[in-house]
mmCIF file of C-alpha atoms in Angstrom:
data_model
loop_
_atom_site.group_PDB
_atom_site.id
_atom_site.type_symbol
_atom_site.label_atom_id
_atom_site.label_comp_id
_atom_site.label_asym_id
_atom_site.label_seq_id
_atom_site.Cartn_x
_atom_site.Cartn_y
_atom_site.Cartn_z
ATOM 1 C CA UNK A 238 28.161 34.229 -37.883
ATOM 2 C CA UNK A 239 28.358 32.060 -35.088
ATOM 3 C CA UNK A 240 25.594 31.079 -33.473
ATOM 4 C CA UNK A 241 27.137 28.563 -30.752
ATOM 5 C CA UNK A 242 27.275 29.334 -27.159
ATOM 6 C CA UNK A 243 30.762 29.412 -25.776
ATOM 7 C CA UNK A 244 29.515 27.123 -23.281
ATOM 8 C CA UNK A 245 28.942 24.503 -25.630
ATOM 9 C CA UNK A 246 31.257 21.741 -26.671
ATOM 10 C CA UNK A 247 31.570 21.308 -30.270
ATOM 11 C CA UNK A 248 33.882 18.404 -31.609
ATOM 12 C CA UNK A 249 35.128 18.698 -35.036
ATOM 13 C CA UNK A 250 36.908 16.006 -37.157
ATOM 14 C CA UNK A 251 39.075 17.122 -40.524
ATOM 15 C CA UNK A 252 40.115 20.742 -38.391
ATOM 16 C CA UNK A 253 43.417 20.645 -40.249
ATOM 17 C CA UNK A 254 42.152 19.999 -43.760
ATOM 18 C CA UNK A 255 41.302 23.356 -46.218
ATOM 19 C CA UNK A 256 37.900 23.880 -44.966
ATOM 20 C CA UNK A 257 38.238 22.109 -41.526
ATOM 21 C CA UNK A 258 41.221 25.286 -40.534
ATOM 22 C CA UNK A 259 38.631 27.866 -41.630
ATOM 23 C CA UNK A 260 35.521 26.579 -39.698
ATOM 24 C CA UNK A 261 37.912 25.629 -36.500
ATOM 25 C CA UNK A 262 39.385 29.670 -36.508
ATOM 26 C CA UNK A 263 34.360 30.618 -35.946
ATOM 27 C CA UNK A 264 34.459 27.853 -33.399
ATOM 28 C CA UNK A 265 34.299 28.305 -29.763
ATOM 29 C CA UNK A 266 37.311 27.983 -28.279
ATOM 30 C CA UNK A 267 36.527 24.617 -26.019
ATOM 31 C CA UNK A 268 35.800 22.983 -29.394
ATOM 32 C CA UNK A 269 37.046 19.230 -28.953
ATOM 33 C CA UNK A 270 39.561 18.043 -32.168
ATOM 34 C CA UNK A 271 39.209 14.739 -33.232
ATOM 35 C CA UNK A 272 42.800 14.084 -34.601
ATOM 36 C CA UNK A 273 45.225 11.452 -35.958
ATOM 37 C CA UNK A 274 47.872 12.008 -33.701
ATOM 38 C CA UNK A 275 48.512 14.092 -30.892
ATOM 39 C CA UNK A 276 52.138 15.325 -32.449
ATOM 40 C CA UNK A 277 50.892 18.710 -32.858
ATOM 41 C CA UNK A 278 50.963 21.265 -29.725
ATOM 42 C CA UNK A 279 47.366 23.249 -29.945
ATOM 43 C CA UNK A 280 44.806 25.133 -27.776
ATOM 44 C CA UNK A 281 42.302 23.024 -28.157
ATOM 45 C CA UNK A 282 41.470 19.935 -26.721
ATOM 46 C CA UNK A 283 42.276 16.953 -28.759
ATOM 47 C CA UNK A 284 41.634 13.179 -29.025
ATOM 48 C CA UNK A 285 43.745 11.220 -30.981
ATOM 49 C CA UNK A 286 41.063 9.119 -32.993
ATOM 50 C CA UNK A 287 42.436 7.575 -36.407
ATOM 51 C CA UNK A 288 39.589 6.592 -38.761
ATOM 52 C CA UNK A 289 41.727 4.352 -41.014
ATOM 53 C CA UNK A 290 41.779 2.042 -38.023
ATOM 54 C CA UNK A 291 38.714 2.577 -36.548
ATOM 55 C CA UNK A 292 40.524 4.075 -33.749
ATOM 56 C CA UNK A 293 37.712 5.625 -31.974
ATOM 57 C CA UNK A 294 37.327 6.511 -28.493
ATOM 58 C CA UNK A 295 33.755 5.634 -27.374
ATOM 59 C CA UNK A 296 34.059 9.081 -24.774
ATOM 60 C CA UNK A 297 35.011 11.355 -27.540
ATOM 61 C CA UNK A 298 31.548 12.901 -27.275
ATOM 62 C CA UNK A 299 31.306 13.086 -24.041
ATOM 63 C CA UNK A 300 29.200 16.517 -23.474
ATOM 64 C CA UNK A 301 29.282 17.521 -26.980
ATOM 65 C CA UNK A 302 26.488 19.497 -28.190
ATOM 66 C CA UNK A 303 27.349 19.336 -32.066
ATOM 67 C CA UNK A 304 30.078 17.673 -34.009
ATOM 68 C CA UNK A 305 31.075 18.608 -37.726
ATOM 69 C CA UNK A 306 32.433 15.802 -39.632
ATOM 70 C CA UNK A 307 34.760 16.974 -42.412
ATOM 71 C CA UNK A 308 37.588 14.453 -42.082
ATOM 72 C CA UNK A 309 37.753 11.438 -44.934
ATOM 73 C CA UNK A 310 39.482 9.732 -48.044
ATOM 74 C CA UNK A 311 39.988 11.136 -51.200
ATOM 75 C CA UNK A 312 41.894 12.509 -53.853
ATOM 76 C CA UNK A 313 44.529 9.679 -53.783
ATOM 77 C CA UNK A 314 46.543 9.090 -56.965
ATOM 78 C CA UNK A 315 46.598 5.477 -56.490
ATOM 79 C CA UNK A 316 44.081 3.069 -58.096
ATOM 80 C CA UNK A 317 40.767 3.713 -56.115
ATOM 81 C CA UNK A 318 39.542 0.050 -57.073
ATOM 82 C CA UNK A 319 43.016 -0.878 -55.390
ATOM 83 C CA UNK A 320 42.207 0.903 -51.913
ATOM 84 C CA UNK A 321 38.334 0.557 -52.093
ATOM 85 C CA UNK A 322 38.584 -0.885 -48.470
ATOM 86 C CA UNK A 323 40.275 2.099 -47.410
ATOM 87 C CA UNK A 324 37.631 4.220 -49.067
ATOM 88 C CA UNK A 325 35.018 2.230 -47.321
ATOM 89 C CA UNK A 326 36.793 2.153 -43.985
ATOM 90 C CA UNK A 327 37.330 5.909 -43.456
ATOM 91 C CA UNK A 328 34.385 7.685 -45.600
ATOM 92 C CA UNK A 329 31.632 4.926 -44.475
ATOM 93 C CA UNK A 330 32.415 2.795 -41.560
ATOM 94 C CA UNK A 331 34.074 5.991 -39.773
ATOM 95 C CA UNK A 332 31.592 7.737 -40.424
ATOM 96 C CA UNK A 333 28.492 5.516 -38.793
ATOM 97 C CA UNK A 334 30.978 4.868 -35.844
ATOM 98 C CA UNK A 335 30.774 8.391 -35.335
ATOM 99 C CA UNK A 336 27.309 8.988 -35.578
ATOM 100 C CA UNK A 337 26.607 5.792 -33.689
ATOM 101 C CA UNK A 338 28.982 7.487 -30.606
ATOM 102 C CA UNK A 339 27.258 10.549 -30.753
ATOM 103 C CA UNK A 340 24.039 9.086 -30.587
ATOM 104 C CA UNK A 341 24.448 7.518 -27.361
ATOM 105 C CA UNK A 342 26.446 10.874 -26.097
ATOM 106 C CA UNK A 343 23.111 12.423 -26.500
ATOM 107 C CA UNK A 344 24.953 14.847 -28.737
ATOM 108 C CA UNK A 345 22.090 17.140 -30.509
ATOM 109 C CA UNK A 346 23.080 18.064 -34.345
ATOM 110 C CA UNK A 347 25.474 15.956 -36.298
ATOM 111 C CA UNK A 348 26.787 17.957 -39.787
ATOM 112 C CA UNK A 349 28.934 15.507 -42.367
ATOM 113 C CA UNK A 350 30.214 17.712 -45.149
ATOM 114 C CA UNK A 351 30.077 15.127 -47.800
ATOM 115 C CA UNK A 352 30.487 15.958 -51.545
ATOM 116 C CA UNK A 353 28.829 16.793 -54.854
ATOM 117 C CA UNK A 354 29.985 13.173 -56.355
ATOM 118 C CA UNK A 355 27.626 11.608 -53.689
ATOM 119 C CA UNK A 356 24.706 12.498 -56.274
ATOM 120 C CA UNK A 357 26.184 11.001 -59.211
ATOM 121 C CA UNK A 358 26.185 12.688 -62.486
ATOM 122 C CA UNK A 359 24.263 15.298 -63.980
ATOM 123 C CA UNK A 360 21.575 13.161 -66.166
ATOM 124 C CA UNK A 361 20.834 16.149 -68.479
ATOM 125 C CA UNK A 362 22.193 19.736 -69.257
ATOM 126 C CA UNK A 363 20.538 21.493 -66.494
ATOM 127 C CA UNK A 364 22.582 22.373 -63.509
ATOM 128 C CA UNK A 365 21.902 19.684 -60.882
ATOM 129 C CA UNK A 366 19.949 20.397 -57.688
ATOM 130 C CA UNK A 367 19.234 18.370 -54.560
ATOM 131 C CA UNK A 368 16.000 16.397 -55.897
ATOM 132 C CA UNK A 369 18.124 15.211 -58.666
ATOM 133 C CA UNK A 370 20.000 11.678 -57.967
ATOM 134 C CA UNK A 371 21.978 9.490 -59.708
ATOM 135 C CA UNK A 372 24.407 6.197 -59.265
ATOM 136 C CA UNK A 373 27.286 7.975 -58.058
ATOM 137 C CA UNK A 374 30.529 7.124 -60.195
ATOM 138 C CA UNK A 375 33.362 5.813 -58.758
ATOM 139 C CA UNK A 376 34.517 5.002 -55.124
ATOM 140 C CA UNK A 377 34.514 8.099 -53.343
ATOM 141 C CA UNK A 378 31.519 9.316 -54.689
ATOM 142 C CA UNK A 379 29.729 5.899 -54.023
ATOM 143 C CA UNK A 380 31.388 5.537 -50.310
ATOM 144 C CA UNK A 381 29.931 9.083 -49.579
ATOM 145 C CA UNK A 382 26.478 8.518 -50.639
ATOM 146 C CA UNK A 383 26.453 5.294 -48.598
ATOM 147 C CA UNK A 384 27.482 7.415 -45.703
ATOM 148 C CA UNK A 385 24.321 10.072 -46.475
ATOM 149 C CA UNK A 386 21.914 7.499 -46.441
ATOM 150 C CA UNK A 387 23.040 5.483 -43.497
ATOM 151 C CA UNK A 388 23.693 9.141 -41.254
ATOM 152 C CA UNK A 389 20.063 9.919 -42.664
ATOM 153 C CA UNK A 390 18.678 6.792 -41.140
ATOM 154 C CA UNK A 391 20.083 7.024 -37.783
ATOM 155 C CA UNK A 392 18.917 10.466 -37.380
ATOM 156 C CA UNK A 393 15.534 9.602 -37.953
ATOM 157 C CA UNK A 394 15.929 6.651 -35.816
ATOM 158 C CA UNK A 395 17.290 8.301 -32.806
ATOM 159 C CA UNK A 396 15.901 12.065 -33.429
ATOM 160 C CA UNK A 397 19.734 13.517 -33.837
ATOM 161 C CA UNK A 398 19.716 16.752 -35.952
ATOM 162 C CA UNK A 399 21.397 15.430 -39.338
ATOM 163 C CA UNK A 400 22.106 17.557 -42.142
ATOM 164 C CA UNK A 401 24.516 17.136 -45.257
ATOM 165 C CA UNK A 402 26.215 19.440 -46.846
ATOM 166 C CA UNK A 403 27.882 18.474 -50.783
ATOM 167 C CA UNK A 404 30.469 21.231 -51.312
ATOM 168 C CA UNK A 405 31.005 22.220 -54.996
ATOM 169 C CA UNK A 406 34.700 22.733 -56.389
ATOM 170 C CA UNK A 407 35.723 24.914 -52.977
ATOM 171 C CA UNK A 408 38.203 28.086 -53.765
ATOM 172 C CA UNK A 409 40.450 30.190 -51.276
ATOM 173 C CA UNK A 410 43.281 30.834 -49.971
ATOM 174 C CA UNK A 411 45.545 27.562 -49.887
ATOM 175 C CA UNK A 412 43.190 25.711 -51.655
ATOM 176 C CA UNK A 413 44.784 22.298 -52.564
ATOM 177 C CA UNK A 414 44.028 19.783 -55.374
ATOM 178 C CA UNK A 415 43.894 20.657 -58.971
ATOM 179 C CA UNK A 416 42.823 24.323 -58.697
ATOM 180 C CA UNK A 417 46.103 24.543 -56.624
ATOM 181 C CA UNK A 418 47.689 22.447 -59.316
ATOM 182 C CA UNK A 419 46.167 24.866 -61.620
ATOM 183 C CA UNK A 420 47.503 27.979 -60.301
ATOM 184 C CA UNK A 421 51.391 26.638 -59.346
ATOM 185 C CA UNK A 422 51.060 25.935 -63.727
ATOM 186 C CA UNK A 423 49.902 29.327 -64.361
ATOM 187 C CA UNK A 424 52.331 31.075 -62.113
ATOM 188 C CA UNK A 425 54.794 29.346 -63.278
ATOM 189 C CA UNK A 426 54.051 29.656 -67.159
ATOM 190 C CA UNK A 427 54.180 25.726 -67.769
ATOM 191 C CA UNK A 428 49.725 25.483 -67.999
ATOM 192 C CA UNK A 429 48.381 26.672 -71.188
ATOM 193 C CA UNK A 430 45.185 28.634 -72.178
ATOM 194 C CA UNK A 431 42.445 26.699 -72.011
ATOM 195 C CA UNK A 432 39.680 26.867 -75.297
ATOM 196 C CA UNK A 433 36.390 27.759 -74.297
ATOM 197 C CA UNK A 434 34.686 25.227 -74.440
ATOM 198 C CA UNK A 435 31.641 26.549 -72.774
ATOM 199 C CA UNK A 436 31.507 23.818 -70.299
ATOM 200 C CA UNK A 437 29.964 24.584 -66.887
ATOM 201 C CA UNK A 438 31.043 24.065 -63.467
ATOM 202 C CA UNK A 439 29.749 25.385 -59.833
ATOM 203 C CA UNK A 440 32.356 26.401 -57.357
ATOM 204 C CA UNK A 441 32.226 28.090 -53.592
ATOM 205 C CA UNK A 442 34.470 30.297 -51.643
ATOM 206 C CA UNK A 443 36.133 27.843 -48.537
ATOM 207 C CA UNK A 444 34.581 30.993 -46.101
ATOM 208 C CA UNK A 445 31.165 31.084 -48.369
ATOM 209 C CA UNK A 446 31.179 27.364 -47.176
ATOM 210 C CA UNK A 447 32.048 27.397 -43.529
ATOM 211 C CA UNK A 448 28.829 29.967 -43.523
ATOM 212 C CA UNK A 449 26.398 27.559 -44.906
ATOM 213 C CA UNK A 450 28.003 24.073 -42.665
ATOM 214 C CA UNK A 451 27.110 26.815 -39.682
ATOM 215 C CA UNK A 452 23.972 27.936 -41.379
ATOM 216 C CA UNK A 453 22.270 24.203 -41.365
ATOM 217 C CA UNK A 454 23.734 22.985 -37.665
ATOM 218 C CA UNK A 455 21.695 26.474 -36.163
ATOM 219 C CA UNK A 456 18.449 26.240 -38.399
ATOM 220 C CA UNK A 457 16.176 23.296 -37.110
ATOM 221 C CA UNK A 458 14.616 23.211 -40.855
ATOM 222 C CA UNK A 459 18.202 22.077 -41.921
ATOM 223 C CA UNK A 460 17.388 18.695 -39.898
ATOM 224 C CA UNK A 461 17.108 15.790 -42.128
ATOM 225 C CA UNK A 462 18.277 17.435 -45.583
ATOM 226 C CA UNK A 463 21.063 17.520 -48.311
ATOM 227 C CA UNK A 464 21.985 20.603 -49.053
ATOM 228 C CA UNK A 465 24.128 21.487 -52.298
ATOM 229 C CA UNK A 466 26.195 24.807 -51.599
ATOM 230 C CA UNK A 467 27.641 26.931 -54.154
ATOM 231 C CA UNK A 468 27.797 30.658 -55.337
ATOM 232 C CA UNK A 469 25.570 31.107 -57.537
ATOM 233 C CA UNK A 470 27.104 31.208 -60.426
ATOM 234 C CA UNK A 471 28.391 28.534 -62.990
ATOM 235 C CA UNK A 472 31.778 29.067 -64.368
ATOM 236 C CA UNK A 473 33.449 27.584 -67.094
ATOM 237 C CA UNK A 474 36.896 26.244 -67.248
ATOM 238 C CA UNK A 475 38.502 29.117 -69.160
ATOM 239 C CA UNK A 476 36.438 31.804 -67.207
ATOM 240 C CA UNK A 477 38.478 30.068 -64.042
ATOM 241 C CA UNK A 478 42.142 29.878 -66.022
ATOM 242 C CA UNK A 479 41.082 34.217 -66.548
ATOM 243 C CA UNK A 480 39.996 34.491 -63.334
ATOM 244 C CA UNK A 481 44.210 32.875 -62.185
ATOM 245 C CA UNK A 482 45.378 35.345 -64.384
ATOM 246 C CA UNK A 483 44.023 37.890 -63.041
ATOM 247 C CA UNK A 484 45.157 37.004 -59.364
ATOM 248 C CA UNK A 485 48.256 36.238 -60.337
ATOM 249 C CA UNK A 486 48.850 39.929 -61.967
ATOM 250 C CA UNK A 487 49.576 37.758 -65.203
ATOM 251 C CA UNK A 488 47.954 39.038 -68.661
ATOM 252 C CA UNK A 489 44.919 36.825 -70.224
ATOM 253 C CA UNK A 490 46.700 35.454 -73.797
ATOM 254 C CA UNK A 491 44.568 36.115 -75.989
ATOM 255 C CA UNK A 492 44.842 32.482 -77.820
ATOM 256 C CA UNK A 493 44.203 29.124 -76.677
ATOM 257 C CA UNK A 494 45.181 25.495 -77.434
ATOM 258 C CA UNK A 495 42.589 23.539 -79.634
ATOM 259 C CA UNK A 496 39.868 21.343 -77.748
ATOM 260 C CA UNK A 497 40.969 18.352 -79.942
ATOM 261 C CA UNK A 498 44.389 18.129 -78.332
ATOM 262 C CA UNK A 499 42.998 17.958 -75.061
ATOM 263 C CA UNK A 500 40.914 15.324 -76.199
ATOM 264 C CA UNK A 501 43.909 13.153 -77.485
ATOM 265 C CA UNK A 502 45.847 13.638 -74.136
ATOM 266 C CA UNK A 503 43.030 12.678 -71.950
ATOM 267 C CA UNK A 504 42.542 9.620 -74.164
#
């Protein structure tokens, strides 16, 4: 499902992150890449751009029609209250540099994938939806939703399609993070059955989600909006340790450690 005219210019930022590779391989092949460094040989068309540093080229939208932000800063180990600037840097101040550049390129729709911790916390048991909004905890999660509102604002300030997009926990091929973290334990017989606990999570398949970032840059109605994407379905944490199993061509043990020592070790 592609809906973009091979005679469009699309710029994307993030192409060689998890979800970033997936969209890129639906894209026209005159897409623009927005990249670090120009180390790489590719058949695209790249500008080195380096959001850390604010390294952006005021003509990198030059005749773009859409751009799909996916690059920014997270999952780093070190203390976030530590490299808060850096947080703020890449996943805010990037972010409205971009949007500010594509603004005066005249470029027409402008899609930041931005994530789930952007609306804070569930406040109750229900599964959360895109009316419900809390204080988002920690850095990332606060950096992004700063980034929402301010994308929001220019959008209805210069009349640039916006729209947001707040992956849930994204699965696939390659995933990284802890599900990857998850399944190198399992494979390797080190991670141990997980009690269930009945807790719930929502979670997406990386293709499921390139779909729905296309779906809201085609569909004018999109303009303006959050959108949460996920399948469906909540899952809980054992369901998802079954599910490994299963892929992995490893039998489901039929025990599990107790909740309580998972408890202590978090502690």
């Amino acid at each position: 499902m592609v809906n973009i005219s091979n005679s469009e210019i699309v710029a994307i930022t993030g192409a060689s992150g998890f979800v970033g590779s997936r969209l890129l391989s639906l894209l026209p092949s005159n897409t623009r890449l927005l990249v670090r460094s120009l180390d790489n040989d590719s058949n695209y068309e790249r500008i080195e751009c380096d959001l850390e540093t604010s390294n952006i080229p005021n003509n990198c939208f030059f005749e773009v029609s859409t751009v799909f932000h996916l690059a920014g800063f997270a999952h780093n180990l070190r203390d976030a209250s530590k490299i808060a600037d850096i947080y703020h840097r890449v996943n805010v101040d990037a972010t409205v540099r971009l949007a500010e550049l594509a603004v005066k390129a005249g470029v027409k729709k402008f899609v930041f994938v931005s994530s789930v911790k952007a609306g804070g916390l569930p406040l109750s048991e229900h599964c959360a939806s895109e009316n419900d909004q809390g204080d988002p905890a920690g850095v990332y999660g606060k950096t992004k939703r700063e980034a929402e509102l301010a994308l929001l604002r220019i959008g209805k300030e210069s009349g640039m399609h916006v729209s947001i997009v707040r992956p849930s926990l994204v699965y696939g091929p390659n995933v990284k993070g802890n599900l990857a973290l998850m399944l190198s334990g399992i494979k390797k017989g080190w991670f141990p059955p997980l009690p269930e606990t009945g807790n719930q999570r929502s979670m997406i398949h990386v293709d499921d989600l390139v779909r729905a970032i296309l779906l809201v840059a085609d569909d004018n109605r999109a303009n303006g909006e959050i959108f949460i994407v996920t399948d469906g379905k909540p899952h809980s944490s054992r369901e998802i340790y079954n599910a490994i199993c299963n892929v992995l061509g490893k039998s489901i043990p039929k025990w599990s450690l107790p909740k309580a020592l998972f408890d202590i070790i978090s502690l």
